[in-house]
Amino acid sequence: MKTKSTQAWKRAAALLLVLTLLSALAGTAFAEEDALNDGSPWVDYVLRENVETVEARPESPKDDLYLYANFDWAKNTEIRPGYTTESSFTDVADEIRNMCMEVLTDDSLQGEDAALVQGLYKACLDWDARNALGVEPLQKMIDRILAVSSLGELTALFCDRDEEVVQFFGFGADTGLNDPETYLLGINPTGLMLGDSAEYVKRTEMGERIEAGYRMMAAKMLPKFGYTEEEASEMMDRALALETELAGGIMSSAEKMSPDYIQRINNEMSPDEAYALCKNFPMSTIIEAWGYDGAKSCLVTQPAYFEKLDAIYTEERLEDMKNYMLVSTALGGISVLDRDCYELSVEINNMINGSNGSAPDEEVAYSIVSGVLMVPMSRAFLEKYDATQMKEDITRICQECIDYYREMLESEDWLSADTRAKAIEKLDALTIHAVYPDKWRDYSGLSLDGLNFYDSLKAIRKFNEEYNRSLLNTKVDHELWNFSILDTNAYYNPQDNSINIIRGILGKAFYREDMSTEELYAGIGSVIGHEISHAFDTNGAQFDASGALNNWWTEEDYSAFLARAQKLIDYYDAMTAFGGYHVQGKNIQTEAIADMAGVKCMLGLLEQKGDVDYRVFFEAYAKIWARLNTRETEYYCLMQDSHPLHYLRANATVQQFAQFMEAYGVTEGDGMYLDPADCVLVW
Ligand SMILES: [Zn+2]
């Protein structure tokens, strides 16, 4: 729950929601009857239960392209133990992981990067050492929290840089929105157990499952520190009650997906103004103790949170706060302590996500290593698997897409000449980040020699903290990429106006050397086209070519854009996915627009090449969205993801294009038919 920085909004332009460990959910199974294929206009064939009930593959894609293209794949795929999803993305992720496993177990590899990742990997799998320690690594912190007897002592604990105490807010060097070239001090709310603050107003079925998961975790973890199950239950009640107060000052997921979100979080102020937000809570004392006292400017994303926090920081509420910290500390260690704790984390995740069993230990260890040692893992990977040719290929395709976008933007007659010129200026300034960076963060100061797993993770956090502190007030180095290149994903970053098409997505359905042009464009091509469009969507419109928050649209053009987006929102809102649940058009608008723009770009490029087999293109395109989800995961995607459900990413996208209708002779009455007058293309 300790969050140094909430940069979630920056990830909004990713191609795919990354559903790793949903930190919790649990409990009641879904009712049988609401899982079945009542979707409209198409069956949600991503939902595992629906795959079981649909008996035959349709004869043609005229009624349902996604079902036609992915029928056999889904019938022959089972969700593996410990997984909540299988997809074209997990196919590529498997390939990358298998290659990484070779890196992690190759004794012949030399160098600091291999030493770091192999060291952590071995420590993670050293169950004898982890079991011998048990929950002892957390006991010292629990004791220190228990010993606090005044607000002054609590503040002193928050200020202790040697301890990793649960903080009630996050802070650290971060890029600002007005000036993306300089690191300022980001100040953010804490994370919440139930994830979405809206859950504290009215629990959804997901919120109920998450709460049940946390309650089970508390009932099993707190007794390890001497509490009874009854005490654990009461402690959980109090912790949730405290979070309910704090959640009143935190924006909901729906608010975060709204186009005005970026404007709302852009509260840049001087440190004195930031500190003045709290009278009781010692914000400045803590920030200074952690070495961020020289900040020239602060970005307080959600000032309303600090009013709530300030109200509880009193002597009368001391025991409430201590209780919250005890619960958070005990539960926070669940996946990094001994085998017993780890198995509990698996059990809870399965309850929450509708999965079964557990992934092999080696896979879990790999995901931890690649998550916390992104740079060393990536560099060791590239040392073993050269990707220079790939970098050239991807850069070339990105450039082709950018060139075609220029034509697309020039032909948008609903935009004024002014806005069009600004859009093209932004396009010309777009930076291509292909496959891997040329420059990396220095890791030479980090050593994990002789450390056990828990202490290794702690050493990495300390190392990252030092690094983050060193960034404050310095210039942003855009040549360093701030994410793993081994993720199976792609991003647009509005703050440096870059598209990021990384090594981790380049495989299988997205990119292979033996692909036809149609397949290549349907795969990585449409991904690139998707990412570029984010430079011009409701979020991208707010950032200029330099990455500063500065709306470059004329008012009329922006209104015209919103009106076009509204038509798309209405179109999706009318759809039902399963169980009577409607698609959330507002939440998915920018990603749906991006999918359509990506396909439009590829169709334009194909047309220029001539001699195109459009069926190959559309079927390959439908296959990149192949996915199988548990009911719990699909519900989460429907309610919380900014991307449309995968069967809609295929079907609702392609039906916007005459090339699709013509390729298959789709006519009125067919499931894929859309009257051209009802088309919802924004670009
Ligand atoms: Zn996107």
XYZ file of C-alpha atoms in Angstrom, residues 67-589:
523
model
C -15.790 -16.189 -33.365
C -14.984 -17.384 -36.884
C -11.269 -16.621 -36.606
C -10.735 -17.792 -33.031
C -13.178 -20.671 -32.688
C -10.614 -23.457 -33.010
C -8.008 -21.688 -30.917
C -10.448 -21.187 -28.059
C -11.764 -24.754 -28.237
C -8.208 -26.074 -28.022
C -7.022 -23.758 -25.291
C -7.342 -24.178 -21.570
C -6.461 -21.631 -18.981
C -3.355 -22.967 -17.265
C -3.050 -23.449 -13.521
C -2.349 -20.124 -11.855
C -3.427 -18.132 -14.901
C -6.583 -16.059 -15.354
C -6.220 -15.554 -19.057
C -4.778 -17.058 -22.242
C -4.339 -14.961 -25.344
C -2.217 -14.031 -28.310
C -0.437 -11.794 -25.820
C 0.283 -14.603 -23.363
C 1.573 -16.643 -26.351
C 4.219 -14.027 -26.987
C 4.845 -13.553 -23.272
C 5.495 -17.322 -23.002
C 8.044 -17.124 -25.785
C 9.816 -14.191 -24.124
C 9.688 -15.859 -20.718
C 11.188 -19.082 -22.056
C 14.040 -17.083 -23.524
C 14.494 -15.259 -20.219
C 14.563 -18.565 -18.344
C 17.545 -19.516 -20.500
C 19.217 -16.290 -19.413
C 18.410 -16.963 -15.764
C 19.881 -20.445 -15.823
C 22.836 -19.980 -18.176
C 25.964 -20.254 -15.993
C 28.187 -19.212 -18.857
C 26.777 -15.676 -18.893
C 29.189 -13.133 -17.466
C 28.692 -9.587 -16.330
C 26.852 -7.646 -13.657
C 23.407 -7.872 -15.248
C 23.404 -11.662 -15.384
C 24.814 -11.797 -11.847
C 22.005 -9.619 -10.500
C 19.097 -11.389 -12.177
C 20.461 -14.871 -11.574
C 21.190 -14.014 -7.932
C 17.651 -12.806 -7.267
C 16.148 -15.726 -9.180
C 18.070 -18.239 -7.044
C 17.199 -16.412 -3.829
C 13.518 -16.402 -4.772
C 13.564 -20.168 -5.321
C 15.559 -20.884 -2.162
C 12.587 -22.109 -0.137
C 14.766 -23.561 2.618
C 16.134 -20.126 3.407
C 12.739 -18.455 3.042
C 11.043 -21.030 5.264
C 13.788 -20.752 7.882
C 13.085 -17.004 8.140
C 9.311 -17.391 8.199
C 7.554 -14.114 8.941
C 10.470 -12.824 10.994
C 11.412 -10.085 8.477
C 8.110 -8.344 9.284
C 8.107 -8.911 13.037
C 10.525 -6.050 13.734
C 8.259 -3.605 11.904
C 5.173 -4.930 13.678
C 6.946 -4.441 17.024
C 7.940 -0.898 16.151
C 4.372 0.020 15.199
C 3.072 -1.517 18.426
C 5.593 0.492 20.475
C 4.325 3.837 19.147
C 2.580 5.716 21.961
C 2.149 9.232 20.595
C 1.719 11.142 17.372
C 5.282 12.376 17.727
C 6.560 8.797 17.809
C 4.424 7.920 14.829
C 5.893 10.809 12.871
C 9.382 9.673 13.850
C 8.600 6.215 12.496
C 7.392 7.671 9.197
C 10.657 9.588 8.971
C 12.919 6.577 9.525
C 14.517 5.847 6.176
C 15.935 2.545 7.392
C 12.462 1.157 7.912
C 9.975 0.424 5.165
C 7.005 1.582 7.095
C 3.581 1.852 5.486
C 3.156 5.527 4.610
C -0.178 7.247 4.236
C 0.893 8.998 1.065
C 3.291 8.591 -1.834
C 6.017 11.007 -2.867
C 9.032 11.066 -5.120
C 10.656 12.662 -8.139
C 8.238 12.642 -11.025
C 7.757 14.348 -14.345
C 5.442 17.341 -14.251
C 2.632 18.026 -16.656
C 3.393 21.664 -17.479
C 7.106 21.088 -17.956
C 7.913 17.495 -18.957
C 11.634 18.274 -19.053
C 12.261 18.654 -15.317
C 11.675 16.302 -12.402
C 9.539 17.835 -9.702
C 8.194 16.316 -6.487
C 5.063 14.224 -7.062
C 2.763 13.926 -4.033
C -0.009 11.363 -4.254
C -2.630 9.548 -2.178
C -2.000 6.079 -0.842
C -3.351 3.005 -2.624
C -6.556 1.383 -1.387
C -7.199 -2.281 -0.612
C -10.315 -2.365 -2.757
C -8.589 -0.565 -5.616
C -11.318 1.729 -6.865
C -12.417 4.440 -4.394
C -15.977 4.065 -5.735
C -16.067 0.682 -3.952
C -16.150 2.526 -0.617
C -19.349 4.306 -1.620
C -21.112 1.288 -3.057
C -19.563 -2.167 -3.272
C -19.776 -3.872 -6.648
C -19.640 -7.648 -6.819
C -15.947 -7.249 -7.499
C -15.445 -5.074 -4.431
C -17.180 -7.712 -2.358
C -14.858 -10.392 -3.681
C -11.779 -8.269 -3.032
C -12.946 -7.560 0.499
C -13.554 -11.254 1.119
C -10.032 -11.944 -0.160
C -8.503 -9.395 2.189
C -10.521 -10.721 5.089
C -9.263 -14.209 4.435
C -5.730 -12.886 4.161
C -6.099 -11.088 7.498
C -7.562 -14.194 9.159
C -4.524 -16.236 8.106
C -1.718 -13.677 8.278
C -2.444 -11.762 11.490
C -2.412 -14.923 13.672
C 1.195 -15.396 12.567
C 1.907 -12.262 14.599
C 0.005 -13.378 17.669
C -3.553 -12.204 16.994
C -6.623 -14.393 17.183
C -8.956 -14.764 14.216
C -11.592 -12.677 16.009
C -9.066 -9.919 16.585
C -8.013 -10.158 12.952
C -11.599 -9.685 11.837
C -12.040 -6.615 14.046
C -8.727 -5.198 12.875
C -9.895 -5.575 9.301
C -13.185 -3.791 10.102
C -11.271 -0.864 11.538
C -8.780 -0.759 8.656
C -11.588 -0.682 6.094
C -13.428 2.000 8.051
C -10.298 4.157 8.013
C -9.855 3.592 4.287
C -13.482 4.574 3.741
C -12.702 7.978 5.228
C -9.560 8.377 3.128
C -11.251 7.097 -0.039
C -13.574 10.109 0.076
C -10.618 12.177 -1.116
C -9.445 9.813 -3.878
C -10.719 9.848 -7.457
C -12.584 6.808 -8.697
C -11.519 4.643 -11.652
C -14.296 6.209 -13.739
C -12.965 9.681 -12.958
C -9.469 8.546 -13.927
C -10.733 7.401 -17.314
C -12.508 10.677 -17.994
C -10.904 13.130 -20.470
C -10.769 15.907 -17.855
C -8.719 13.748 -15.470
C -5.371 15.164 -16.558
C -6.560 18.721 -16.035
C -7.904 17.778 -12.628
C -4.628 16.268 -11.398
C -2.509 19.119 -12.722
C -2.140 20.926 -9.409
C 1.414 22.174 -9.520
C 2.395 24.324 -6.578
C 5.346 25.417 -4.476
C 6.458 23.123 -1.622
C 5.102 25.665 0.870
C 1.685 25.567 -0.786
C 1.758 21.775 -0.787
C 2.738 21.563 2.883
C 0.003 24.061 3.765
C -2.582 21.492 2.637
C -2.067 19.780 6.001
C -2.218 21.282 9.452
C -1.937 18.074 11.463
C -0.308 15.608 9.113
C 3.453 16.276 9.087
C 3.894 16.181 5.325
C 6.908 18.477 5.185
C 8.701 16.710 8.052
C 8.374 13.334 6.345
C 9.330 14.613 2.896
C 12.383 16.361 4.297
C 13.421 13.318 6.299
C 13.391 11.302 3.107
C 15.709 13.777 1.412
C 13.293 15.494 -0.930
C 13.531 18.825 0.823
C 15.107 20.748 -2.049
C 12.100 20.447 -4.364
C 11.504 23.537 -6.480
C 7.977 22.544 -7.411
C 5.371 19.968 -6.376
C 2.586 18.234 -8.243
C -0.179 17.319 -5.800
C -2.409 15.166 -7.975
C -5.322 14.902 -5.523
C -5.320 17.691 -2.914
C -8.720 16.569 -1.579
C -7.033 13.457 -0.190
C -4.869 15.500 2.154
C -7.884 17.104 3.781
C -9.106 13.619 4.678
C -5.680 12.526 5.865
C -5.257 15.688 7.921
C -8.557 15.041 9.685
C -7.452 11.649 11.012
C -3.939 12.622 12.063
C -4.816 13.281 15.684
C -3.921 11.699 19.043
C -7.505 10.371 19.299
C -7.084 8.409 16.096
C -3.581 7.129 16.867
C -4.727 3.561 17.568
C -6.786 3.542 14.364
C -3.766 4.517 12.336
C -1.541 1.989 14.091
C -4.137 -0.685 13.433
C -4.180 0.205 9.755
C -0.412 0.045 9.574
C -0.331 -3.327 11.344
C -2.848 -4.808 8.943
C -1.092 -3.372 5.887
C 2.321 -4.552 7.061
C 1.206 -8.089 7.875
C -0.734 -8.492 4.627
C 1.874 -6.765 2.513
C 4.409 -9.528 3.047
C 2.209 -12.325 1.798
C 3.966 -13.095 -1.474
C 7.581 -12.555 -0.419
C 7.877 -14.538 2.814
C 7.808 -18.301 3.351
C 6.065 -21.101 1.472
C 3.031 -21.037 3.720
C 2.423 -17.349 2.981
C 3.065 -17.857 -0.713
C 0.536 -20.682 -0.923
C -1.995 -18.516 0.848
C -1.418 -15.769 -1.726
C -2.048 -18.296 -4.500
C -5.232 -19.507 -2.859
C -6.564 -15.990 -2.470
C -5.649 -14.972 -5.978
C -7.449 -18.017 -7.319
C -10.570 -17.184 -5.329
C -10.462 -13.654 -6.592
C -9.659 -14.267 -10.214
C -11.467 -17.534 -10.831
C -8.200 -19.316 -11.613
C -7.001 -22.697 -10.347
C -3.743 -24.125 -9.066
C -0.490 -22.254 -9.383
C 2.025 -21.493 -12.086
C 5.383 -23.295 -11.730
C 7.643 -21.673 -9.133
C 10.222 -20.848 -11.802
C 7.677 -18.785 -13.749
C 6.639 -16.905 -10.653
C 10.298 -16.260 -9.798
C 10.897 -14.985 -13.320
C 7.993 -12.555 -13.121
C 9.337 -11.148 -9.849
C 12.874 -10.807 -11.219
C 11.755 -9.127 -14.445
C 9.454 -6.843 -12.484
C 11.978 -5.524 -9.983
C 15.147 -5.735 -12.083
C 13.760 -4.524 -15.414
C 16.939 -3.020 -16.766
C 19.398 -5.802 -15.848
C 16.922 -8.435 -17.128
C 16.471 -6.589 -20.416
C 20.179 -6.051 -20.929
C 21.060 -9.654 -20.125
C 18.334 -10.738 -22.567
C 19.691 -8.562 -25.383
C 23.193 -9.798 -24.733
C 22.018 -13.335 -25.421
C 19.482 -12.561 -28.183
C 20.531 -9.930 -30.669
C 17.693 -7.687 -31.853
C 19.435 -5.160 -34.082
C 17.663 -6.388 -37.239
C 14.342 -6.256 -35.442
C 15.043 -2.696 -34.381
C 15.654 -1.705 -38.006
C 12.471 -3.441 -39.220
C 10.240 -1.933 -36.572
C 11.682 1.536 -37.025
C 10.948 1.276 -40.749
C 7.330 0.172 -40.229
C 6.803 2.945 -37.660
C 8.076 5.461 -40.197
C 5.713 4.085 -42.877
C 2.812 4.477 -40.460
C 3.795 8.028 -39.572
C 3.992 8.911 -43.258
C 0.545 7.497 -43.871
C -0.867 9.294 -40.832
C 0.220 12.546 -42.453
C -2.058 11.723 -45.386
C -4.853 10.682 -43.027
C -4.655 13.922 -41.061
C -4.467 16.013 -44.207
C -7.705 14.475 -45.448
C -9.709 15.008 -42.225
C -12.047 17.693 -43.530
C -13.850 18.144 -40.181
C -10.651 19.650 -38.740
C -9.804 23.297 -39.371
C -6.579 24.096 -41.192
C -5.086 25.385 -37.922
C -5.676 22.227 -35.907
C -4.634 20.065 -38.826
C -1.336 21.946 -39.100
C -0.737 21.522 -35.350
C -1.559 17.815 -35.573
C 0.937 17.362 -38.380
C 3.522 19.309 -36.425
C 2.978 16.913 -33.525
C 3.206 13.933 -35.856
C 6.483 15.199 -37.285
C 7.876 15.549 -33.774
C 6.819 12.015 -32.775
C 9.704 9.954 -31.387
C 9.971 6.291 -32.336
C 11.122 4.050 -29.511
C 11.662 0.747 -31.283
C 12.502 -2.539 -29.538
C 15.118 -1.380 -26.982
C 16.761 1.877 -25.875
C 20.317 2.871 -26.729
C 20.933 4.165 -23.253
C 20.258 2.521 -19.875
C 20.124 3.505 -16.260
C 23.298 2.678 -14.351
C 22.961 -0.318 -12.019
C 26.619 -0.616 -11.091
C 25.974 0.456 -7.480
C 23.647 -2.453 -6.771
C 24.907 -5.706 -5.312
C 22.825 -8.568 -3.961
C 25.767 -10.748 -2.950
C 25.008 -12.896 0.057
C 21.502 -11.496 0.563
C 18.427 -13.625 1.090
C 15.293 -13.036 -0.987
C 13.595 -10.618 1.380
C 16.741 -8.560 1.919
C 17.451 -8.563 -1.819
C 14.076 -6.983 -2.499
C 14.749 -4.477 0.249
C 18.169 -3.629 -1.208
C 16.600 -3.077 -4.636
C 13.971 -0.761 -3.160
C 16.681 1.232 -1.357
C 18.695 1.444 -4.558
C 15.643 2.697 -6.461
C 14.886 5.220 -3.734
C 18.400 6.653 -3.919
C 18.088 6.878 -7.672
C 14.691 8.577 -7.476
C 16.031 11.096 -4.951
C 18.911 11.920 -7.268
C 16.462 12.844 -10.028
C 14.721 15.642 -8.157
C 15.032 19.019 -9.948
C 17.178 17.485 -12.713
C 16.429 17.389 -16.434
C 14.503 14.370 -17.725
C 16.654 12.125 -19.909
C 14.232 10.897 -22.570
C 16.739 8.394 -23.884
C 16.154 6.289 -20.771
C 12.898 4.362 -21.070
C 11.074 3.995 -17.848
C 9.497 0.572 -18.350
C 10.415 -3.009 -19.155
C 11.138 -3.687 -22.818
C 10.174 -7.316 -22.170
C 6.503 -6.602 -21.420
C 4.080 -7.858 -24.045
C 2.608 -4.439 -24.626
C 3.090 -1.159 -26.484
C 2.679 2.433 -25.336
C 2.211 6.002 -26.389
C 3.823 8.407 -23.933
C 2.233 11.876 -24.194
C 4.999 13.423 -22.096
C 7.709 12.881 -24.660
C 5.393 12.325 -27.629
C 6.808 8.857 -28.289
C 5.459 5.541 -29.468
C 7.062 2.599 -27.706
C 7.030 -0.666 -29.646
C 9.128 -2.907 -27.468
C 10.871 -6.281 -27.719
C 8.334 -8.057 -25.525
C 5.475 -7.829 -28.041
C 7.514 -8.882 -31.061
C 6.613 -12.492 -31.662
C 3.902 -14.963 -32.726
C 0.737 -13.206 -33.975
C 2.353 -9.764 -33.943
C 5.676 -10.182 -35.655
C 7.508 -13.024 -37.387
C 10.059 -12.924 -40.152
C 7.965 -15.238 -42.356
C 4.788 -13.132 -42.247
C 3.000 -11.870 -45.355
C 2.545 -8.119 -45.606
C -1.150 -8.517 -44.719
C -0.268 -10.461 -41.561
C 2.506 -8.077 -40.573
C 0.212 -5.080 -40.932
C -2.616 -6.831 -39.097
C -0.170 -7.679 -36.308
C 2.452 -5.184 -35.228
C 1.339 -2.706 -37.905
C -2.082 -2.181 -36.366
C -0.449 -1.887 -32.940
C 1.801 0.896 -34.210
C -1.155 2.633 -35.884
C -3.084 2.326 -32.619
C -0.327 3.941 -30.563
C 0.171 6.859 -32.961
C -3.500 7.740 -32.720
C -3.112 8.343 -28.987
C -1.156 11.485 -29.890
C -4.436 12.878 -31.228
C -7.124 11.482 -28.942
C -8.973 13.151 -26.064
C -5.903 12.759 -23.845
C -3.279 13.362 -26.523
C -5.029 16.554 -27.642
C -4.139 18.045 -24.269
C -0.371 17.593 -24.740
C 1.571 19.501 -27.388
C 4.434 18.319 -29.614
C 6.936 18.930 -26.800
C 4.965 16.834 -24.323
C 3.746 19.779 -22.240
C 0.145 19.973 -21.101
C -1.081 22.531 -23.580
C -4.216 22.015 -25.635
C -3.485 22.742 -29.273
C -6.995 22.203 -30.631
C -9.326 25.070 -31.514
C -12.464 25.003 -29.417
C -14.671 24.158 -32.394
C -12.447 21.321 -33.510
C -12.268 19.852 -30.043
C -16.075 20.022 -29.795
C -16.337 18.306 -33.168
C -13.957 15.613 -31.903
C -16.031 15.121 -28.751
C -19.231 14.894 -30.814
C -17.679 12.174 -32.972
C -16.448 10.398 -29.848
C -19.948 10.624 -28.361
C -21.405 8.794 -31.336
C -18.880 6.022 -30.710
C -19.667 5.990 -26.982
C -23.375 5.603 -27.739
C -22.664 2.784 -30.142
C -20.730 0.803 -27.517
C -23.140 1.668 -24.705
C -25.905 -0.130 -26.576
C -23.965 -3.408 -26.477
C -24.420 -6.096 -23.848
C -21.457 -8.319 -23.049
C -22.824 -11.020 -20.717
C -24.994 -11.375 -17.668
C -26.962 -8.296 -18.733
C -23.899 -6.074 -18.223
C -23.521 -3.244 -20.691
C -20.308 -2.153 -22.318
C -18.991 1.083 -20.747
C -18.642 3.279 -23.828
C -17.280 6.258 -21.926
C -14.476 4.262 -20.329
C -13.254 2.677 -23.548
C -13.648 5.551 -25.982
